[in-house]
Amino acid sequence: MFLTHLECTSCGLHHEWSGLQNLCTTCQKPLFPVYDLAAVGHALSREVLAQREKSLWRYREVLPLPAEVEPISLGEGGTPLLRSARFGSEIGVSNLWIKDEAQNPTQSFKARGMAVAVSMAKHLGATKLAVPTAGNAGGALAAYAARAGIEAHIFMPRDTPRANIIECRELGANVVLIDGLITDCGAEIARRKAAEGWFDMSTLKEPYRVEGKKTLGYELAEQLDWVLPDVILYPTGGGTGLIGMWKAFDEMEALGWIGSARPRMFSVQASGCAPIVRAFEAGEASAVEFSNAHTCASGLRVPKAVGDFLMLKILRESKGGAIAVDDEEMIRITREVGLAEGLFVAPEGAACFVALRKLLDAKIFAPGERIVIFNTGSGIKYLDCYE
Ligand SMILES: Cc1ncc(COP(=O)(O)O)c(C=O)c1O
Ligand SMILES: [Zn+2]
């Protein structure tokens, strides 16, 4: 067990990890788990790692769950990094890769965060979990809570894709549909959680979903033989995957597993909800709430994110950027990607392929650069968008 404490990402205040925690108790910003990486370095090497099971739990030493506690698992992580030869060559990119997160339990990368966060919540004594969700996080919470034998209360916008709503119900969760956005769902949980005894599992408002998501960064490094790609395109809502990967890169450098080079990180958002793109372009350190948010890529319909300042810092530090794409473009490119690669990608993943094309047109990339796109979910959950 190498977790030492939780540290505020804004004011630096330390918090105990041994009780259920949400945001920093003084400044209300996200907390990051901190590990004794010197000790991890003695216990774990890249060579030992290579012999372990194909699951995110292979990175156990840099995950928060005590070694003797059995994780709540459905086989998450260990997804393929696929060479995109055909789509890549069609658009003139010779070194394009797709991390296919649709191959996780509940068909999205949300499984990573929830596997770790539900494991910790159960270990720390929570019995009722609540989450506001754009869709996929709800399905993942419902699945892991069911497996853990604890209650899940899921708050979703009424117009969340039907598959997500039905999935949560069939996994036995208590589903509440809200006439509003994910931010309204979060506000409703905040209002009721004390009286109901719910632990708030909102992304980055509890400290461990980001730890599950950071394994995207560990896997990517391992799959690319410990050399990070030049560019990452990530469909950004709450930004937990982006923030988590950046944390993973720093941890891996401290462990001596990678060097100091970092990919240029690009946030891809929908034109109908692009708070990070706006803030990035305006040179702001945080993002104002995006009004009238709308997009069929429901995971990108996050008008205000608690980790906005962290994302903006990463995009700038990495010399990356932020770009918005239209829904019609996402829907149109889905079939192109499907035909070229054999993947029915989620609209959020499709957005990254559109963004790639736009960034290529703008001559943002040098020839031969290694580019990784995250397909964060499956198109099968979004049939409403294709009818
Ligand atoms: C398929 C999909 N992609 C991307 C996102 C955005 O993820 P993040 O909150 O890590 O930015 C979501 C969030 O709901 C999602 O469901
Ligand atoms: Zn703080």
Short mmCIF file of C-alpha atoms and ligand atoms in Angstrom, two decimals:
data_model
loop_
_atom_site.label_atom_id
_atom_site.label_comp_id
_atom_site.label_asym_id
_atom_site.label_seq_id
_atom_site.Cartn_x
_atom_site.Cartn_y
_atom_site.Cartn_z
CA MET A 1 0.00 0.00 0.00
CA PHE A 2 1.80 3.10 -1.22
CA LEU A 3 -0.91 5.77 -0.96
CA THR A 4 0.20 8.32 1.61
CA HIS A 5 -2.38 11.11 1.54
CA LEU A 6 -4.68 13.26 -0.56
CA GLU A 7 -3.47 16.65 -1.72
CA CYS A 8 -5.51 19.61 -2.92
CA THR A 9 -4.80 20.42 -6.58
CA SER A 10 -5.25 24.12 -5.87
CA CYS A 11 -4.15 25.08 -2.33
CA GLY A 12 -1.97 22.03 -1.64
CA LEU A 13 -3.63 21.19 1.68
CA HIS A 14 -3.16 17.56 2.74
CA HIS A 15 -6.17 15.39 3.66
CA GLU A 16 -6.36 11.92 5.18
CA TRP A 17 -7.28 9.20 2.72
CA SER A 18 -8.65 6.86 5.37
CA GLY A 19 -12.13 8.40 5.45
CA LEU A 20 -14.60 9.21 2.66
CA GLN A 21 -13.57 12.54 1.12
CA ASN A 22 -14.97 14.79 -1.56
CA LEU A 23 -13.46 18.20 -2.39
CA CYS A 24 -10.78 20.11 -0.45
CA THR A 25 -12.31 21.18 2.83
CA THR A 26 -10.91 24.70 2.59
CA CYS A 27 -11.05 25.70 -1.09
CA GLN A 28 -13.54 23.21 -2.60
CA LYS A 29 -11.18 22.09 -5.37
CA PRO A 30 -10.35 18.48 -6.40
CA LEU A 31 -8.05 16.28 -4.32
CA PHE A 32 -5.35 14.06 -5.84
CA PRO A 33 -4.09 10.85 -4.22
CA VAL A 34 -0.33 10.97 -3.59
CA TYR A 35 1.88 7.87 -3.42
CA ASP A 36 5.31 7.12 -2.04
CA LEU A 37 6.76 6.70 -5.53
CA ALA A 38 10.29 6.03 -4.27
CA ALA A 39 8.91 2.96 -2.48
CA VAL A 40 6.82 1.98 -5.53
CA GLY A 41 10.01 2.15 -7.59
CA HIS A 42 11.62 -0.46 -5.31
CA ALA A 43 8.56 -2.73 -5.36
CA LEU A 44 7.66 -2.61 -9.04
CA SER A 45 9.55 -2.52 -12.30
CA ARG A 46 8.44 -2.34 -15.91
CA GLU A 47 9.63 -5.92 -16.37
CA VAL A 48 7.50 -7.25 -13.50
CA LEU A 49 4.53 -5.33 -14.86
CA ALA A 50 4.85 -7.04 -18.23
CA GLN A 51 4.02 -10.42 -16.66
CA ARG A 52 0.79 -9.32 -14.99
CA GLU A 53 -2.89 -9.73 -15.93
CA LYS A 54 -4.33 -7.56 -18.68
CA SER A 55 -6.42 -5.30 -16.45
CA LEU A 56 -5.99 -1.89 -14.90
CA TRP A 57 -5.26 -3.65 -11.59
CA ARG A 58 -1.83 -4.56 -12.96
CA TYR A 59 -0.87 -1.05 -11.80
CA ARG A 60 -1.93 -1.92 -8.27
CA GLU A 61 1.02 -0.20 -6.56
CA VAL A 62 -0.05 3.18 -7.97
CA LEU A 63 -3.74 2.62 -7.20
CA PRO A 64 -5.31 3.53 -3.87
CA LEU A 65 -6.91 0.25 -2.74
CA PRO A 66 -4.95 -1.47 0.09
CA ALA A 67 -3.14 -4.55 -1.18
CA GLU A 68 -5.15 -7.01 0.92
CA VAL A 69 -8.55 -5.71 -0.29
CA GLU A 70 -10.17 -7.45 -3.25
CA PRO A 71 -11.14 -4.93 -5.96
CA ILE A 72 -14.70 -4.67 -7.28
CA SER A 73 -13.89 -5.71 -10.82
CA LEU A 74 -15.58 -6.61 -14.09
CA GLY A 75 -12.35 -6.96 -16.08
CA GLU A 76 -11.78 -3.26 -16.83
CA GLY A 77 -8.75 -1.84 -18.61
CA GLY A 78 -6.26 -3.65 -20.80
CA THR A 79 -7.97 -2.33 -23.94
CA PRO A 80 -6.24 -2.54 -27.31
CA LEU A 81 -4.25 0.24 -28.89
CA LEU A 82 -5.11 -0.29 -32.54
CA ARG A 83 -3.11 0.93 -35.49
CA SER A 84 -5.36 3.03 -37.71
CA ALA A 85 -3.77 2.16 -41.01
CA ARG A 86 -6.70 2.68 -43.37
CA PHE A 87 -8.33 5.82 -41.95
CA GLY A 88 -4.85 7.22 -41.31
CA SER A 89 -3.65 6.69 -44.86
CA GLU A 90 -6.90 8.10 -46.28
CA ILE A 91 -6.23 11.40 -44.51
CA GLY A 92 -2.45 11.34 -44.91
CA VAL A 93 -1.38 10.39 -41.37
CA SER A 94 1.14 7.57 -41.30
CA ASN A 95 1.28 6.98 -37.55
CA LEU A 96 -2.25 7.06 -36.19
CA TRP A 97 -3.48 4.90 -33.30
CA ILE A 98 -6.83 4.36 -31.62
CA LYS A 99 -7.13 3.43 -27.96
CA ASP A 100 -10.43 1.56 -28.07
CA GLU A 101 -12.12 2.09 -24.75
CA ALA A 102 -15.43 0.71 -25.99
CA GLN A 103 -13.99 -2.71 -25.09
CA ASN A 104 -14.38 -2.01 -21.36
CA PRO A 105 -17.20 -3.41 -19.20
CA THR A 106 -20.33 -1.27 -19.83
CA GLN A 107 -18.72 -0.28 -23.15
CA SER A 108 -16.93 2.89 -22.08
CA PHE A 109 -13.83 4.20 -20.34
CA LYS A 110 -16.05 5.24 -17.42
CA ALA A 111 -15.59 1.69 -16.16
CA ARG A 112 -11.98 2.49 -15.24
CA GLY A 113 -12.87 5.35 -12.94
CA MET A 114 -15.83 3.61 -11.37
CA ALA A 115 -14.00 0.32 -10.74
CA VAL A 116 -11.44 2.13 -8.60
CA ALA A 117 -13.84 4.65 -7.02
CA VAL A 118 -16.48 2.04 -6.09
CA SER A 119 -13.79 -0.26 -4.71
CA MET A 120 -12.54 2.56 -2.48
CA ALA A 121 -16.00 3.80 -1.50
CA LYS A 122 -17.00 0.31 -0.39
CA HIS A 123 -13.72 -0.17 1.45
CA LEU A 124 -14.21 3.14 3.27
CA GLY A 125 -17.74 2.20 4.33
CA ALA A 126 -20.09 3.91 1.88
CA THR A 127 -23.41 2.11 1.43
CA LYS A 128 -25.26 4.48 -0.92
CA LEU A 129 -23.59 6.08 -3.92
CA ALA A 130 -24.98 8.93 -6.02
CA VAL A 131 -23.74 10.32 -9.33
CA PRO A 132 -24.76 12.95 -11.85
CA THR A 133 -24.07 11.61 -15.32
CA ALA A 134 -24.20 12.35 -19.01
CA GLY A 135 -24.90 8.63 -19.47
CA ASN A 136 -21.90 6.32 -19.50
CA ALA A 137 -20.70 7.07 -15.98
CA GLY A 138 -24.17 6.12 -14.76
CA GLY A 139 -24.03 2.74 -16.47
CA ALA A 140 -20.58 2.13 -15.03
CA LEU A 141 -21.58 3.14 -11.50
CA ALA A 142 -24.71 0.99 -11.69
CA ALA A 143 -22.64 -2.03 -12.71
CA TYR A 144 -19.90 -1.68 -10.11
CA ALA A 145 -22.30 -0.77 -7.30
CA ALA A 146 -24.36 -3.87 -8.13
CA ARG A 147 -21.23 -5.97 -8.02
CA ALA A 148 -20.25 -4.38 -4.72
CA GLY A 149 -23.73 -4.94 -3.27
CA ILE A 150 -24.31 -1.27 -2.55
CA GLU A 151 -26.99 1.18 -3.68
CA ALA A 152 -26.60 3.39 -6.75
CA HIS A 153 -28.63 6.58 -7.23
CA ILE A 154 -28.19 7.92 -10.72
CA PHE A 155 -29.23 11.40 -11.81
CA MET A 156 -29.38 11.90 -15.58
CA PRO A 157 -30.77 14.54 -17.90
CA ARG A 158 -34.14 13.33 -19.23
CA ASP A 159 -32.75 13.35 -22.79
CA THR A 160 -29.78 11.09 -22.01
CA PRO A 161 -29.45 8.32 -24.67
CA ARG A 162 -32.10 5.66 -24.00
CA ALA A 163 -29.54 2.88 -23.80
CA ASN A 164 -27.85 4.53 -20.81
CA ILE A 165 -31.15 4.96 -18.96
CA ILE A 166 -32.33 1.41 -19.61
CA GLU A 167 -28.90 -0.01 -18.76
CA CYS A 168 -28.88 1.70 -15.35
CA ARG A 169 -32.39 0.46 -14.54
CA GLU A 170 -31.61 -3.10 -15.58
CA LEU A 171 -28.52 -3.03 -13.40
CA GLY A 172 -30.85 -2.32 -10.50
CA ALA A 173 -29.95 1.33 -9.89
CA ASN A 174 -32.38 3.98 -8.73
CA VAL A 175 -32.60 6.29 -11.76
CA VAL A 176 -33.82 9.89 -11.48
CA LEU A 177 -34.40 11.81 -14.72
CA ILE A 178 -33.90 15.56 -14.43
CA ASP A 179 -35.22 18.26 -16.74
CA GLY A 180 -31.86 19.94 -17.18
CA LEU A 181 -28.17 19.28 -17.70
CA ILE A 182 -25.55 17.28 -15.80
CA THR A 183 -24.84 20.37 -13.70
CA ASP A 184 -28.50 20.40 -12.57
CA CYS A 185 -28.19 16.71 -11.70
CA GLY A 186 -25.12 17.49 -9.59
CA ALA A 187 -26.93 20.31 -7.82
CA GLU A 188 -29.84 18.00 -6.97
CA ILE A 189 -27.48 15.43 -5.44
CA ALA A 190 -25.69 18.16 -3.46
CA ARG A 191 -29.05 19.33 -2.10
CA ARG A 192 -30.21 15.87 -1.01
CA LYS A 193 -27.09 13.88 -0.17
CA ALA A 194 -26.76 14.72 3.52
CA ALA A 195 -30.36 13.78 4.30
CA GLU A 196 -30.22 10.63 2.17
CA GLY A 197 -26.81 9.41 3.32
CA TRP A 198 -25.43 9.31 -0.22
CA PHE A 199 -21.72 9.50 -0.99
CA ASP A 200 -21.21 11.86 -3.93
CA MET A 201 -19.35 10.10 -6.77
CA SER A 202 -19.25 13.15 -9.10
CA THR A 203 -16.11 13.09 -11.21
CA LEU A 204 -13.20 14.93 -9.56
CA LYS A 205 -15.44 15.65 -6.58
CA GLU A 206 -14.26 12.35 -5.17
CA PRO A 207 -10.57 11.50 -5.37
CA TYR A 208 -10.44 8.07 -6.98
CA ARG A 209 -12.23 8.09 -10.33
CA VAL A 210 -9.24 10.02 -11.65
CA GLU A 211 -7.00 7.19 -10.43
CA GLY A 212 -8.89 4.68 -12.52
CA LYS A 213 -8.77 6.99 -15.51
CA LYS A 214 -5.06 7.64 -15.13
CA THR A 215 -4.42 4.01 -16.05
CA LEU A 216 -5.14 5.13 -19.63
CA GLY A 217 -1.78 6.89 -19.42
CA TYR A 218 0.04 3.90 -17.93
CA GLU A 219 -1.40 1.56 -20.55
CA LEU A 220 -0.58 3.88 -23.38
CA ALA A 221 3.05 4.16 -22.28
CA GLU A 222 3.35 0.42 -21.83
CA GLN A 223 1.73 -0.36 -25.19
CA LEU A 224 4.09 2.08 -26.94
CA ASP A 225 7.13 0.56 -25.27
CA TRP A 226 7.52 3.44 -22.80
CA VAL A 227 7.71 6.20 -25.39
CA LEU A 228 4.69 8.52 -25.21
CA PRO A 229 3.06 9.61 -28.47
CA ASP A 230 3.59 13.08 -29.93
CA VAL A 231 -0.08 14.01 -29.85
CA ILE A 232 -3.19 12.92 -27.95
CA LEU A 233 -6.74 13.83 -28.99
CA TYR A 234 -9.17 13.42 -26.12
CA PRO A 235 -12.95 14.05 -26.14
CA THR A 236 -13.40 16.29 -23.15
CA GLY A 237 -16.37 16.69 -20.86
CA GLY A 238 -15.36 16.74 -17.21
CA GLY A 239 -11.77 16.14 -18.34
CA THR A 240 -10.97 13.39 -15.86
CA GLY A 241 -9.17 11.22 -18.40
CA LEU A 242 -7.02 14.08 -19.62
CA ILE A 243 -6.16 15.13 -16.08
CA GLY A 244 -5.59 11.54 -15.03
CA MET A 245 -3.24 10.78 -17.91
CA TRP A 246 -1.17 13.85 -17.16
CA LYS A 247 -0.88 12.71 -13.54
CA ALA A 248 0.17 9.26 -14.76
CA PHE A 249 2.89 10.77 -16.94
CA ASP A 250 4.34 12.65 -13.96
CA GLU A 251 4.22 9.52 -11.80
CA MET A 252 5.89 7.42 -14.48
CA GLU A 253 8.65 10.00 -14.89
CA ALA A 254 9.20 9.98 -11.12
CA LEU A 255 9.43 6.18 -11.31
CA GLY A 256 12.05 6.47 -14.06
CA TRP A 257 9.78 4.62 -16.52
CA ILE A 258 9.55 7.44 -19.07
CA GLY A 259 11.49 10.62 -19.82
CA SER A 260 10.40 14.23 -19.57
CA ALA A 261 8.88 14.48 -23.06
CA ARG A 262 5.10 14.84 -23.08
CA PRO A 263 2.49 14.54 -25.83
CA ARG A 264 0.74 17.69 -26.99
CA MET A 265 -2.70 17.27 -25.46
CA PHE A 266 -5.76 18.38 -27.42
CA SER A 267 -9.23 18.69 -25.91
CA VAL A 268 -11.98 17.97 -28.40
CA GLN A 269 -15.43 19.35 -27.59
CA ALA A 270 -18.76 19.82 -29.39
CA SER A 271 -19.58 23.21 -30.93
CA GLY A 272 -22.79 23.17 -28.88
CA CYS A 273 -20.87 22.82 -25.60
CA ALA A 274 -17.29 24.02 -25.74
CA PRO A 275 -16.44 25.79 -22.47
CA ILE A 276 -12.82 24.62 -22.48
CA VAL A 277 -12.26 25.63 -26.10
CA ARG A 278 -13.62 29.10 -25.36
CA ALA A 279 -11.53 29.53 -22.23
CA PHE A 280 -8.41 28.21 -23.97
CA GLU A 281 -8.83 30.62 -26.87
CA ALA A 282 -9.53 33.52 -24.50
CA GLY A 283 -6.41 32.75 -22.47
CA GLU A 284 -8.47 32.24 -19.31
CA ALA A 285 -7.31 30.12 -16.36
CA SER A 286 -10.80 28.74 -15.74
CA ALA A 287 -13.93 28.37 -17.85
CA VAL A 288 -17.28 30.09 -17.50
CA GLU A 289 -20.42 27.97 -17.71
CA PHE A 290 -21.48 27.36 -21.33
CA SER A 291 -25.10 28.36 -21.77
CA ASN A 292 -27.69 26.40 -23.78
CA ALA A 293 -25.38 23.38 -23.96
CA HIS A 294 -26.50 20.89 -26.60
CA THR A 295 -24.86 18.03 -28.50
CA CYS A 296 -25.69 14.44 -29.38
CA ALA A 297 -22.31 13.50 -27.89
CA SER A 298 -23.85 13.43 -24.45
CA GLY A 299 -20.51 12.85 -22.72
CA LEU A 300 -19.36 16.21 -24.02
CA ARG A 301 -22.44 18.01 -22.72
CA VAL A 302 -20.72 19.31 -19.59
CA PRO A 303 -21.22 23.10 -19.44
CA LYS A 304 -19.09 23.58 -16.32
CA ALA A 305 -16.37 21.27 -14.97
CA VAL A 306 -14.80 21.41 -11.51
CA GLY A 307 -11.43 20.48 -13.05
CA ASP A 308 -11.48 23.22 -15.70
CA PHE A 309 -8.38 24.98 -14.34
CA LEU A 310 -6.43 21.71 -14.36
CA MET A 311 -7.37 20.95 -17.98
CA LEU A 312 -6.45 24.43 -19.18
CA LYS A 313 -3.10 24.23 -17.45
CA ILE A 314 -2.34 20.87 -19.08
CA LEU A 315 -3.37 22.01 -22.58
CA ARG A 316 -1.03 25.00 -22.28
CA GLU A 317 1.87 23.24 -20.58
CA SER A 318 1.79 20.50 -23.20
CA LYS A 319 1.65 23.04 -26.05
CA GLY A 320 -1.55 21.39 -27.22
CA GLY A 321 -4.88 23.00 -27.82
CA ALA A 322 -8.65 22.80 -27.83
CA ILE A 323 -11.01 22.43 -30.75
CA ALA A 324 -14.77 22.20 -31.23
CA VAL A 325 -16.57 20.16 -33.89
CA ASP A 326 -20.19 20.03 -35.08
CA ASP A 327 -22.56 17.16 -34.36
CA GLU A 328 -23.27 16.66 -38.06
CA GLU A 329 -19.55 16.13 -38.66
CA MET A 330 -19.32 13.58 -35.85
CA ILE A 331 -22.27 11.62 -37.19
CA ARG A 332 -20.96 11.75 -40.76
CA ILE A 333 -17.45 10.56 -39.90
CA THR A 334 -18.71 7.63 -37.80
CA ARG A 335 -19.40 5.53 -40.90
CA GLU A 336 -16.06 6.46 -42.46
CA VAL A 337 -14.27 5.26 -39.33
CA GLY A 338 -16.54 2.24 -39.17
CA LEU A 339 -15.75 1.21 -42.73
CA ALA A 340 -12.04 1.92 -42.46
CA GLU A 341 -11.38 0.48 -39.01
CA GLY A 342 -14.21 -1.89 -38.07
CA LEU A 343 -15.14 0.16 -35.01
CA PHE A 344 -18.59 1.62 -34.31
CA VAL A 345 -17.25 4.56 -32.31
CA ALA A 346 -19.22 6.75 -29.90
CA PRO A 347 -19.93 10.30 -31.11
CA GLU A 348 -17.34 11.51 -28.57
CA GLY A 349 -14.70 9.33 -30.21
CA ALA A 350 -15.95 10.36 -33.65
CA ALA A 351 -15.40 14.00 -32.63
CA CYS A 352 -11.68 13.30 -32.34
CA PHE A 353 -11.48 12.00 -35.91
CA VAL A 354 -13.17 15.18 -37.13
CA ALA A 355 -10.79 17.25 -35.00
CA LEU A 356 -7.81 15.37 -36.43
CA ARG A 357 -8.85 16.29 -39.95
CA LYS A 358 -9.29 19.95 -39.01
CA LEU A 359 -5.95 20.12 -37.23
CA LEU A 360 -4.27 18.49 -40.22
CA ASP A 361 -5.80 21.10 -42.52
CA ALA A 362 -4.43 23.76 -40.18
CA LYS A 363 -0.97 22.12 -40.48
CA ILE A 364 -0.70 21.63 -36.72
CA PHE A 365 1.15 18.29 -37.01
CA ALA A 366 4.51 17.42 -38.53
CA PRO A 367 4.70 14.45 -40.94
CA GLY A 368 5.22 11.12 -39.20
CA GLU A 369 4.17 12.30 -35.75
CA ARG A 370 2.58 9.59 -33.66
CA ILE A 371 -1.01 10.56 -32.91
CA VAL A 372 -3.35 8.75 -30.52
CA ILE A 373 -7.13 9.14 -30.56
CA PHE A 374 -9.23 7.97 -27.64
CA ASN A 375 -12.45 6.27 -28.64
CA THR A 376 -14.03 6.53 -25.22
CA GLY A 377 -17.22 4.59 -25.85
CA SER A 378 -19.38 2.57 -28.19
CA GLY A 379 -21.76 3.89 -30.83
CA ILE A 380 -24.18 1.15 -29.83
CA LYS A 381 -25.30 3.28 -26.84
CA TYR A 382 -26.26 6.18 -29.14
CA LEU A 383 -28.64 4.60 -31.62
CA ASP A 384 -30.95 7.63 -31.16
CA CYS A 385 -28.30 9.78 -32.93
CA TYR A 386 -28.21 7.58 -36.03
CA GLU A 387 -31.93 7.18 -36.72
C1 LIG B 1 -18.12 8.32 -24.30
C2 LIG B 1 -17.61 9.48 -23.49
N1 LIG B 1 -16.55 10.15 -23.93
C3 LIG B 1 -16.04 11.21 -23.26
C4 LIG B 1 -16.61 11.67 -22.09
C5 LIG B 1 -15.99 12.82 -21.36
O1 LIG B 1 -15.12 12.31 -20.40
P1 LIG B 1 -14.36 13.19 -19.32
O2 LIG B 1 -15.36 13.49 -18.26
O3 LIG B 1 -13.22 12.37 -18.83
O4 LIG B 1 -13.90 14.44 -20.01
C6 LIG B 1 -17.72 10.98 -21.57
C7 LIG B 1 -18.35 11.43 -20.32
O5 LIG B 1 -19.49 11.16 -20.03
C8 LIG B 1 -18.22 9.86 -22.29
O6 LIG B 1 -19.29 9.17 -21.83
ZN ZN B 2 -7.64 23.36 -1.36
#
